[in-house]
PDB file of C-alpha atoms and ligand atoms in Angstrom:
ATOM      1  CA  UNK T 296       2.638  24.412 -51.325  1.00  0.00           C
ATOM      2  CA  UNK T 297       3.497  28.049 -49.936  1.00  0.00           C
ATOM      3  CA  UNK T 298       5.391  27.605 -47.269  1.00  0.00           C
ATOM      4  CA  UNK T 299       4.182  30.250 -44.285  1.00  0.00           C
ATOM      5  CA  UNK T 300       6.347  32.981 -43.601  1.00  0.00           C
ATOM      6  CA  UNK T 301       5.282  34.896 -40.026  1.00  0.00           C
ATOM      7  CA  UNK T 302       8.427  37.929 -39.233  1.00  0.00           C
ATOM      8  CA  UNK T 303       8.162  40.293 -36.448  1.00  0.00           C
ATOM      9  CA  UNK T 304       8.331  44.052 -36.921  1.00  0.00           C
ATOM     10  CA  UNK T 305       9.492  45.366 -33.971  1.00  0.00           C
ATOM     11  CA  UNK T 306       9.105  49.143 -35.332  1.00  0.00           C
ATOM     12  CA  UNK T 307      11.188  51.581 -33.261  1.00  0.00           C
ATOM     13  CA  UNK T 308      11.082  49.219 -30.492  1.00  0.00           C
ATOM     14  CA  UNK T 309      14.112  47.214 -28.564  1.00  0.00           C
ATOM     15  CA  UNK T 310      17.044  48.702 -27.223  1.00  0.00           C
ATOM     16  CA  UNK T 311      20.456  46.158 -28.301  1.00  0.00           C
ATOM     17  CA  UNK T 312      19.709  44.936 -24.548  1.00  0.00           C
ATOM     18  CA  UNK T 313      16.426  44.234 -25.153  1.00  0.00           C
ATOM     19  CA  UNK T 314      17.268  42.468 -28.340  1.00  0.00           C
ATOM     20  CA  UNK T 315      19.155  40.143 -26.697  1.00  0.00           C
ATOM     21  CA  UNK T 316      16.725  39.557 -23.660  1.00  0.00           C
ATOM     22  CA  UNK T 317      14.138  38.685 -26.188  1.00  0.00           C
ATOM     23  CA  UNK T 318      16.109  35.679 -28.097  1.00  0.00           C
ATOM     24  CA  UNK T 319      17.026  33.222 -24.891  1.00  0.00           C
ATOM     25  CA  UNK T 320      13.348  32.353 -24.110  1.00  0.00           C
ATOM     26  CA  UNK T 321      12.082  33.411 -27.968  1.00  0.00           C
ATOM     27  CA  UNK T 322      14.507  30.632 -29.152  1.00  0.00           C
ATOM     28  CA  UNK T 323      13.723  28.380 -26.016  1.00  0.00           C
ATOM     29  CA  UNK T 324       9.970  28.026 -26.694  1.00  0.00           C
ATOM     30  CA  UNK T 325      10.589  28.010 -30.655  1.00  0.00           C
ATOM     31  CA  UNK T 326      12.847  24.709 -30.422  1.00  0.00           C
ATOM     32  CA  UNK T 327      13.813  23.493 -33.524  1.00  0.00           C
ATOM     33  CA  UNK T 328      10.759  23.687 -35.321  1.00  0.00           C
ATOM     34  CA  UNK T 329      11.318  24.874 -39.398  1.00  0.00           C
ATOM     35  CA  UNK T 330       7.857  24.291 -40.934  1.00  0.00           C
ATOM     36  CA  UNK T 331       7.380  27.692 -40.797  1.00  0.00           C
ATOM     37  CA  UNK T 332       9.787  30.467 -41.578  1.00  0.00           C
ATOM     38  CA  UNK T 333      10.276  32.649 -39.309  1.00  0.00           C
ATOM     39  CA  UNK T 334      11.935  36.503 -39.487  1.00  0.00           C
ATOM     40  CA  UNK T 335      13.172  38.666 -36.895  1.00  0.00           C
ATOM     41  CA  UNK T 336      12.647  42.305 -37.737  1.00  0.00           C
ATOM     42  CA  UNK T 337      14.721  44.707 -35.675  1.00  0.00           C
ATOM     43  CA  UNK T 338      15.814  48.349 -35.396  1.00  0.00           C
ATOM     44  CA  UNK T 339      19.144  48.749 -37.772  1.00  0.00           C
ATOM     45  CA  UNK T 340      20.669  49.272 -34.440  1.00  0.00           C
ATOM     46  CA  UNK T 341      20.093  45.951 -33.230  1.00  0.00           C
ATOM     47  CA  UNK T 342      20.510  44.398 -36.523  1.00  0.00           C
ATOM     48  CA  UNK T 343      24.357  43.166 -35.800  1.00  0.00           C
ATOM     49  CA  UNK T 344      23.716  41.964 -32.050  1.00  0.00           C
ATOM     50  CA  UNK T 345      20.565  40.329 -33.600  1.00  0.00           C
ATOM     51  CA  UNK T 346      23.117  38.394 -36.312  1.00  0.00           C
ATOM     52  CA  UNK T 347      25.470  37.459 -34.056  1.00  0.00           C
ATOM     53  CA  UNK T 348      22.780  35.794 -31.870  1.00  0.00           C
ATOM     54  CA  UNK T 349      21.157  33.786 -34.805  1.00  0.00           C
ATOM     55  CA  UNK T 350      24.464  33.306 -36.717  1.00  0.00           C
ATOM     56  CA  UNK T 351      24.054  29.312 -35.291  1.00  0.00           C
ATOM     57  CA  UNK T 352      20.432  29.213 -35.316  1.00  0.00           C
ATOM     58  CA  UNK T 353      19.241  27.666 -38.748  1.00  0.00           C
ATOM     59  CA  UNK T 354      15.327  28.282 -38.611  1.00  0.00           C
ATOM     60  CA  UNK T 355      15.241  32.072 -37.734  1.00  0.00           C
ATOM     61  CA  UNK T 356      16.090  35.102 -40.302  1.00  0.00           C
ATOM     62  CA  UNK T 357      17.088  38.687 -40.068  1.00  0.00           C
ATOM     63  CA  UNK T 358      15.323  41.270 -41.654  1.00  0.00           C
ATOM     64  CA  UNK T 359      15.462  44.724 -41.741  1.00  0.00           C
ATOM     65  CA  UNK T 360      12.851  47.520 -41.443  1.00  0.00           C
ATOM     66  CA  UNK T 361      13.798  49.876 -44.707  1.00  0.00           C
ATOM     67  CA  UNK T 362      16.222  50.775 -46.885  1.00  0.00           C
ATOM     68  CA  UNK T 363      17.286  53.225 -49.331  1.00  0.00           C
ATOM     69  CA  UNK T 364      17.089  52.799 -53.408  1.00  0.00           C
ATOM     70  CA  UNK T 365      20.748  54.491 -53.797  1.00  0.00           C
ATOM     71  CA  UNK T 366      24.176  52.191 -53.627  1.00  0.00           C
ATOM     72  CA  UNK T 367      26.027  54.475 -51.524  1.00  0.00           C
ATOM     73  CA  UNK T 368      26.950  58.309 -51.170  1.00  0.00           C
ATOM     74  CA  UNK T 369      25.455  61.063 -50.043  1.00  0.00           C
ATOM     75  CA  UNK T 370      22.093  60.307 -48.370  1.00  0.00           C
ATOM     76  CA  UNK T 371      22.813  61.063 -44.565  1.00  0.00           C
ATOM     77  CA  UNK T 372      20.664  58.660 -42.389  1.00  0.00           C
ATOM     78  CA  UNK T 373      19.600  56.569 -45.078  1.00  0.00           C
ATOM     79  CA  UNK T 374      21.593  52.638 -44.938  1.00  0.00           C
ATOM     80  CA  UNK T 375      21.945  50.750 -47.913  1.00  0.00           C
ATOM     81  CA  UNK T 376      21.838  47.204 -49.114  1.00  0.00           C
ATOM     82  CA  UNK T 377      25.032  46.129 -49.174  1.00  0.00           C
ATOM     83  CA  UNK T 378      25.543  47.402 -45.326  1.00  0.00           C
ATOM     84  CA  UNK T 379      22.372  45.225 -44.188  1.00  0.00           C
ATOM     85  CA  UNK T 380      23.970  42.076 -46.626  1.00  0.00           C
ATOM     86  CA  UNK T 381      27.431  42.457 -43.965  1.00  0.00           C
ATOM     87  CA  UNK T 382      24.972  41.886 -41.382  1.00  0.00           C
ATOM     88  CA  UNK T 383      23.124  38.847 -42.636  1.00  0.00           C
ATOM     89  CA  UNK T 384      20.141  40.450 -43.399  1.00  0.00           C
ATOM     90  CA  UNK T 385      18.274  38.158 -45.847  1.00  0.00           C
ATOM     91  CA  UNK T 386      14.669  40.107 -45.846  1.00  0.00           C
ATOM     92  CA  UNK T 387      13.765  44.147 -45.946  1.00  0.00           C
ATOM     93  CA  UNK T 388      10.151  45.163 -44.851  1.00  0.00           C
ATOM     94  CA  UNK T 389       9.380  48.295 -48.103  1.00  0.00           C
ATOM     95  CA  UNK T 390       6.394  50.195 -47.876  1.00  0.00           C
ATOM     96  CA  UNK T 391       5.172  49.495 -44.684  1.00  0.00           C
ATOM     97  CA  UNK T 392       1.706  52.533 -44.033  1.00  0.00           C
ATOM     98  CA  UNK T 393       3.906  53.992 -41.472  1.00  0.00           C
ATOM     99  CA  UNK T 394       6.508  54.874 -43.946  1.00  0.00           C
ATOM    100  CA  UNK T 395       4.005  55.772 -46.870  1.00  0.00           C
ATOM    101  CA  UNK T 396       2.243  58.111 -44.568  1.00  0.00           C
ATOM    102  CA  UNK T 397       4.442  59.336 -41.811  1.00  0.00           C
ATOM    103  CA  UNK T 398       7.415  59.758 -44.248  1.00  0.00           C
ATOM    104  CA  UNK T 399       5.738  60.294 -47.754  1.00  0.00           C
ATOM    105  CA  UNK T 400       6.834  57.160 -49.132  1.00  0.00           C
ATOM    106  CA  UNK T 401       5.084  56.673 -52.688  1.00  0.00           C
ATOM    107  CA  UNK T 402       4.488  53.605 -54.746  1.00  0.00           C
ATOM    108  CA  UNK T 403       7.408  54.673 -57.071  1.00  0.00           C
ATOM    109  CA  UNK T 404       9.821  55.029 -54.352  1.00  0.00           C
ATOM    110  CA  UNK T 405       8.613  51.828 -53.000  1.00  0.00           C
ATOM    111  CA  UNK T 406       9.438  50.286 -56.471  1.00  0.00           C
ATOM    112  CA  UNK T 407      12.958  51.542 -56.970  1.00  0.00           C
ATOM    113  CA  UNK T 408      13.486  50.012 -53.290  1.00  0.00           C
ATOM    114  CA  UNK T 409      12.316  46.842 -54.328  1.00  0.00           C
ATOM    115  CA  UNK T 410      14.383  46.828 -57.434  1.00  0.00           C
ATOM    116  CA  UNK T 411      17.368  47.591 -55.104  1.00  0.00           C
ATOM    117  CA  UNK T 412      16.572  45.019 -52.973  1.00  0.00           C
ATOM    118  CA  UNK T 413      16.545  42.031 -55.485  1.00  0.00           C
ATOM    119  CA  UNK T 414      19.221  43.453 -56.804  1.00  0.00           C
ATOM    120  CA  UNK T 415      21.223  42.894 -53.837  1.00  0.00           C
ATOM    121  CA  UNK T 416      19.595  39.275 -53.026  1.00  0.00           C
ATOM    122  CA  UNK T 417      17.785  40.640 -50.453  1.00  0.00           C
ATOM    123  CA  UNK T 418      13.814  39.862 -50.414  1.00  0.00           C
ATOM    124  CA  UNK T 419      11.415  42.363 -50.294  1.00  0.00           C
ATOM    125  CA  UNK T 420       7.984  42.270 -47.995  1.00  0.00           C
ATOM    126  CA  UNK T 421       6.365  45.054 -49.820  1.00  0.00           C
ATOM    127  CA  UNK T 422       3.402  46.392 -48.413  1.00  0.00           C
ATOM    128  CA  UNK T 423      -0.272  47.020 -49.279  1.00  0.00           C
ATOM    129  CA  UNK T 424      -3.497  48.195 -47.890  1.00  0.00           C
ATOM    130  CA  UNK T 425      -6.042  50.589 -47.715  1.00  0.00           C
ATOM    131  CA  UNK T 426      -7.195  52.826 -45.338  1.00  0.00           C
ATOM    132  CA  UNK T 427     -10.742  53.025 -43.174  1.00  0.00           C
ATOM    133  CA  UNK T 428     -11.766  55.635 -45.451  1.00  0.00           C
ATOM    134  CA  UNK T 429     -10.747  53.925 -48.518  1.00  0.00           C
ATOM    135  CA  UNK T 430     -12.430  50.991 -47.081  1.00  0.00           C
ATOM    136  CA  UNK T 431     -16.126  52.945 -46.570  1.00  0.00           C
ATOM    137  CA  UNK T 432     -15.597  53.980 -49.985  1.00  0.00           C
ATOM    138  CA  UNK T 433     -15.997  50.253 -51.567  1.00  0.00           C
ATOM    139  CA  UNK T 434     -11.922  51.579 -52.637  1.00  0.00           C
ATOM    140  CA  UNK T 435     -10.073  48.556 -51.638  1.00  0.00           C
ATOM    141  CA  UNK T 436      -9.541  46.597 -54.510  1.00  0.00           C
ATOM    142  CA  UNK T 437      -8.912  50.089 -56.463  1.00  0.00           C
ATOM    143  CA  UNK T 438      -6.187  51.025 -54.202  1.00  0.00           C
ATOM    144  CA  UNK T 439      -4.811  47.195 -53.757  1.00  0.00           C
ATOM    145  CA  UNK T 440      -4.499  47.286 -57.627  1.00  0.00           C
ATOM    146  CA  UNK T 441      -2.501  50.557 -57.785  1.00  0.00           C
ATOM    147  CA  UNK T 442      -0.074  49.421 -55.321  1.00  0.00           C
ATOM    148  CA  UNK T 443       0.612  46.543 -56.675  1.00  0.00           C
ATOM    149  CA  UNK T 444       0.757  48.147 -60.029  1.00  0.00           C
ATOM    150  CA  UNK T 445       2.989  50.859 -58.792  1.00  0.00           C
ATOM    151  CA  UNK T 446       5.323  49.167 -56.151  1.00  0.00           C
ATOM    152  CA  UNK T 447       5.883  45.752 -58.133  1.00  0.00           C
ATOM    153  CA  UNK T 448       6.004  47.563 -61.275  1.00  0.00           C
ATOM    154  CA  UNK T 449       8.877  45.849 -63.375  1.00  0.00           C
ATOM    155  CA  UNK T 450       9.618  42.734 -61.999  1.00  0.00           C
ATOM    156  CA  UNK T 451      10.342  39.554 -63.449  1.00  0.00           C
ATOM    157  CA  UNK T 452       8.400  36.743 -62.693  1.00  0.00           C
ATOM    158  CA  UNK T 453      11.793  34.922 -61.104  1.00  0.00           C
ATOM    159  CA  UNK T 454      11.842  38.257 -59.035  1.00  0.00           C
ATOM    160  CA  UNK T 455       7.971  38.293 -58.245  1.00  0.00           C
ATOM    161  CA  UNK T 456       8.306  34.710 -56.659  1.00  0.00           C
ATOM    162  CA  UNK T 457      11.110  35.960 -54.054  1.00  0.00           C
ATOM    163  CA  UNK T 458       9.384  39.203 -53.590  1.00  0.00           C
ATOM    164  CA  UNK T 459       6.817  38.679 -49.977  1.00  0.00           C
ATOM    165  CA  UNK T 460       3.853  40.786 -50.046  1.00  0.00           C
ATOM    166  CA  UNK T 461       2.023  41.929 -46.747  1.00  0.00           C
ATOM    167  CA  UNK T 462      -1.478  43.159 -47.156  1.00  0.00           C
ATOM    168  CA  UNK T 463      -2.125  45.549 -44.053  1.00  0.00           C
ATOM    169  CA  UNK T 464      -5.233  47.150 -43.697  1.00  0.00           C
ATOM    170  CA  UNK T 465      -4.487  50.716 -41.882  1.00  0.00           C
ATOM    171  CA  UNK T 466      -6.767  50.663 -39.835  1.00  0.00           C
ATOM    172  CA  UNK T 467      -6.321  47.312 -38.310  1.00  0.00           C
ATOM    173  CA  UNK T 468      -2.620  48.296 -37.835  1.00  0.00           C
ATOM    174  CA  UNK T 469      -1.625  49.177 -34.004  1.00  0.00           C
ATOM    175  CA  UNK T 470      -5.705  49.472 -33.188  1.00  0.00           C
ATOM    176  CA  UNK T 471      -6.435  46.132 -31.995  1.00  0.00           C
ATOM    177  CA  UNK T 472      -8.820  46.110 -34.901  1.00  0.00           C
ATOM    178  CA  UNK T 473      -7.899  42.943 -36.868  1.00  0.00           C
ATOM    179  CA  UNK T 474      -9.520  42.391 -40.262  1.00  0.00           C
ATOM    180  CA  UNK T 475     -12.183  39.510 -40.083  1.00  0.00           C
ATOM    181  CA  UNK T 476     -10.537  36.355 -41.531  1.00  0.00           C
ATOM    182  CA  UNK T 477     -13.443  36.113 -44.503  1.00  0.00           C
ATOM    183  CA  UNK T 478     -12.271  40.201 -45.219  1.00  0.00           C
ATOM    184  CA  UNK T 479      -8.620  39.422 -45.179  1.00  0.00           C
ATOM    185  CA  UNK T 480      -8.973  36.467 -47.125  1.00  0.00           C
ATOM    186  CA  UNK T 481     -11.050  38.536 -50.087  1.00  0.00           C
ATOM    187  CA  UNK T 482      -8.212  40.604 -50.377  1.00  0.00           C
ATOM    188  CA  UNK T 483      -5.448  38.272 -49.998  1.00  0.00           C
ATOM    189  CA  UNK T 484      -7.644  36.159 -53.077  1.00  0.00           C
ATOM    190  CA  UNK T 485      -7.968  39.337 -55.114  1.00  0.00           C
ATOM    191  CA  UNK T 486      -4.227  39.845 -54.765  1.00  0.00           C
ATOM    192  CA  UNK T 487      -3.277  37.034 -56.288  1.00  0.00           C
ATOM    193  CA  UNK T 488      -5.799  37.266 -58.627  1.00  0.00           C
ATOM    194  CA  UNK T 489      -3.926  40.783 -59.846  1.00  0.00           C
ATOM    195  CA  UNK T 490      -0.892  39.180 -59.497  1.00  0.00           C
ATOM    196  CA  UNK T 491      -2.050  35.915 -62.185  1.00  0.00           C
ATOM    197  CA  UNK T 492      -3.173  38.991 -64.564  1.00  0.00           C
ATOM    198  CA  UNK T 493      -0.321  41.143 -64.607  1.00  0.00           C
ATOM    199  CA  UNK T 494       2.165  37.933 -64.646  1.00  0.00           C
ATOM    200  CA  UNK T 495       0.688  34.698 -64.857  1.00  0.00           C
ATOM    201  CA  UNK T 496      -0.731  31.943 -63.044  1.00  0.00           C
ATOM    202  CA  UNK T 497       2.071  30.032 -61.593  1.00  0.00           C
ATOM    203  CA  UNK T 498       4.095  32.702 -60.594  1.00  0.00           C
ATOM    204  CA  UNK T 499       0.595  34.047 -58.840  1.00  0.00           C
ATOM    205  CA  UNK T 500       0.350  30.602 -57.261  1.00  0.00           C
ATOM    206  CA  UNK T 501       4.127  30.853 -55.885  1.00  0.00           C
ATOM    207  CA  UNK T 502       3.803  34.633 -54.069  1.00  0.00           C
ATOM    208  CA  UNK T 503       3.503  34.405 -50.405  1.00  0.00           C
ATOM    209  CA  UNK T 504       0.879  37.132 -49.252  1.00  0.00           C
ATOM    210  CA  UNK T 505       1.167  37.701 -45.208  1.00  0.00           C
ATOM    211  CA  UNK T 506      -1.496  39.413 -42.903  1.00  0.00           C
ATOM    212  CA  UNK T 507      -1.048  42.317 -40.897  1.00  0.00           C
ATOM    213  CA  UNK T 508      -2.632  44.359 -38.469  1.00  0.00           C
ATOM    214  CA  UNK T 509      -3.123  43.281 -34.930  1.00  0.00           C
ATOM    215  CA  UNK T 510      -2.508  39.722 -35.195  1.00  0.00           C
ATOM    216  CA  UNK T 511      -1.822  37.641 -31.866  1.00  0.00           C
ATOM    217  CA  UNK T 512      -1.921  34.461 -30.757  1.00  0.00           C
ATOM    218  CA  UNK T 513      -5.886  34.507 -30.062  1.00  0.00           C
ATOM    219  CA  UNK T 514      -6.796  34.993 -34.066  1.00  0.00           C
ATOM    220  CA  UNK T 515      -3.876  33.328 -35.328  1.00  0.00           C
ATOM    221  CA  UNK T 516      -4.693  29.986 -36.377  1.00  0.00           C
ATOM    222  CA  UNK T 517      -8.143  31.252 -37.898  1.00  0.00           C
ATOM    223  CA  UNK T 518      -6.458  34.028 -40.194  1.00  0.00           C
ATOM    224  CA  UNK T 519      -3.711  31.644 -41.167  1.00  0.00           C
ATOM    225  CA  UNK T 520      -5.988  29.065 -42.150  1.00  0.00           C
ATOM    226  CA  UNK T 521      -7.393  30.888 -45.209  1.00  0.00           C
ATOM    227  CA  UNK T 522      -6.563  29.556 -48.279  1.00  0.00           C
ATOM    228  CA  UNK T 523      -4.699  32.653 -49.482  1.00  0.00           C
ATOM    229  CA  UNK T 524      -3.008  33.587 -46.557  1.00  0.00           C
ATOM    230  CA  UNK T 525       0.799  32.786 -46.676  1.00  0.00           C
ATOM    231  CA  UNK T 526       1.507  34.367 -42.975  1.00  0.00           C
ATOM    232  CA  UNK T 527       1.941  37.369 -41.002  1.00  0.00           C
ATOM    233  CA  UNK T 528       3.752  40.521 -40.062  1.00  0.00           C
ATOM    234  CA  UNK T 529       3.003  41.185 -36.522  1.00  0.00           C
ATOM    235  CA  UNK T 530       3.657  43.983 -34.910  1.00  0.00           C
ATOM    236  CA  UNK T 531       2.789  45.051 -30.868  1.00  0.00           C
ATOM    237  CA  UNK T 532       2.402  41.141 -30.216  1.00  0.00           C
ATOM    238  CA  UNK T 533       6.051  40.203 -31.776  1.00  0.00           C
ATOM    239  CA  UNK T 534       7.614  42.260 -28.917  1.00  0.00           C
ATOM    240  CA  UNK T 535       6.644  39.678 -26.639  1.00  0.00           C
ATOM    241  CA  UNK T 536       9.101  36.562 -26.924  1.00  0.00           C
ATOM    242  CA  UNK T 537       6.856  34.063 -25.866  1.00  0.00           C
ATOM    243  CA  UNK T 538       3.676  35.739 -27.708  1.00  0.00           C
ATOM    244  CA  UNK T 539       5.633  35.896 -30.433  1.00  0.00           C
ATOM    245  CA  UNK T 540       6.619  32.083 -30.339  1.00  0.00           C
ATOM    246  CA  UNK T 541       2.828  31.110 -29.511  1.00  0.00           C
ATOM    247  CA  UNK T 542       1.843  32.651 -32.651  1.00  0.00           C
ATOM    248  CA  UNK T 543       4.482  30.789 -34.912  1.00  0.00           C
ATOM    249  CA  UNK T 544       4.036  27.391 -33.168  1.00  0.00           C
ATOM    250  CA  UNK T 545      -0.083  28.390 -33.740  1.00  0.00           C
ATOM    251  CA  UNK T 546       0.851  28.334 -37.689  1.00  0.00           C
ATOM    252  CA  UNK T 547       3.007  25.356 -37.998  1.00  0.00           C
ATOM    253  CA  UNK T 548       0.320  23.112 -35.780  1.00  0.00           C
ATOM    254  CA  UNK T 549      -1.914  23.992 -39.039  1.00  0.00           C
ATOM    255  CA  UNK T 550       0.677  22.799 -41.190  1.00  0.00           C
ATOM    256  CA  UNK T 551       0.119  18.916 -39.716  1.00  0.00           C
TER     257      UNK T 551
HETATM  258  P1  PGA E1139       0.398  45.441 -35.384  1.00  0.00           P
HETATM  259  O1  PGA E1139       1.343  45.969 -36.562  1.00  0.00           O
HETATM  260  O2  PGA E1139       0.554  43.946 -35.340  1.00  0.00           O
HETATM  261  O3  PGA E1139       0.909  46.105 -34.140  1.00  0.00           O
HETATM  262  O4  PGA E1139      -0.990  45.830 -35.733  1.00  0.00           O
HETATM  263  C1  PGA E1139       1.483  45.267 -37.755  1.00  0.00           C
HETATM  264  C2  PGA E1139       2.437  45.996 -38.679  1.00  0.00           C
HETATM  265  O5  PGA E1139       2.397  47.238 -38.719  1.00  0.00           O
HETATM  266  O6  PGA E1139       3.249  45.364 -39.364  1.00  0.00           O
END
């Protein structure tokens, strides 16, 4: 059993104050409830206030939004692995569209990130998707395959099983647009397909493949009850503490 994984990508959202107005009622209507796991994914800037706040709190992780391939040195603006480890970061979102298309991230980058990340002990939630166009064009397994081919190239299967992927359809990022359950369930089932080909069966069977793209607490329950879908990564909606909680405590009610 996959054990569902929903994080919140707060994008270039939440001031440090904000961060910590979200936690008291976010933590409040969450209670103690660990059948699901559950990541907070801040701005770096809020990334320490954000650690201090869940340094006592058992069921809620820290994640981080990006990071760079390189140890250290000269790469102004870019933070590295070790500096989100001192912070008690435990996940790092790679790949996300916004990144490959705003700032040119490619596959291969995306892979030497990942590398870096397991490296470090940090898990990766690499990223996948196609866009509306690629969609039209009967592309989507074609460009879910080359992703996965490119980004996870080189990874062992012990690596593969701590390694998160998030399939987000572009176009149902940010646009209120969500992917019909049946649609986001044929590509989380031809993921893992991929994934049994180009490792092997258990391993495929072990990789926890989230949703994304305008999930809330309205479509939760019937996108996470898909057979291949191992969570989300929720964007606009995760801003909203008790949204946000709705949508976890909507997952781990399908868990009973
Ligand atoms: P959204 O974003 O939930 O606002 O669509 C999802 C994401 O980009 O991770």
């Amino acid at each position: 059993m996959r054990k569902k994984i929903i994080a919140a990508n707060w994008k270039m959202n939440m001031t440090v104050g904000e961060t910590e107005g979200f936690f008291k009622p976010f933590l409040l209507e969450l209670g103690g409830e660990k059948q699901v796991e559950v990541v907070i994914v801040p701005p770096f800037t809020s990334l320490a206030k954000a650690g201090e706040i869940l340094r006592n709190v058992q069921n809620v992780k820290l994640g981080a939004q990006n990071m760079s391939a390189e140890k250290s040195g000269a790469f102004t603006g870019e933070i590295s692995a070790a500096m989100l480890r001192e912070l008690f970061v435990r996940y790092v979102v790679l790949g996300h569209s916004e990144r490959r298309t705003i700032f040119g991230e490619t596959d291969e980058i995306v892979n030497k990130k990942t590398h870096a990340a397991h490296a470090a002990t940090l898990r990766p939630i690499v990223c996948i998707g196609e866009t509306l166009a690629e969609r039209d064009g009967n592309q989507v397994e074609a460009v879910l395959e080359k992703q996965i081919r490119g980004s996870l190239a080189g990874l062992s299967a012990d690596q593969l099983e701590e390694t998160v992927i998030a399939y987000e359809p572009v176009w149902a990022i940010g646009t209120g647009r969500t992917a019909t359950p049946q649609q986001a369930q044929d590509a989380h089932a031809f993921i893992r397909r991929k994934l049994t080909e180009l490792w092997d069966a258990a391993t495929a069977d072990k990789v926890r493949i989230q949703y994304g793209g305008s999930v809330k607490p309205a479509n939760t329950a019937e996108l996470m009850s898909q057979p291949d879908i191992d969570g989300a990564l929720v964007g606009g909606a995760s801003l909203d503490p008790r949204g946000f909680a709705e949508i976890v405590l909507a997952t781990v009610k399908l868990a009973n």
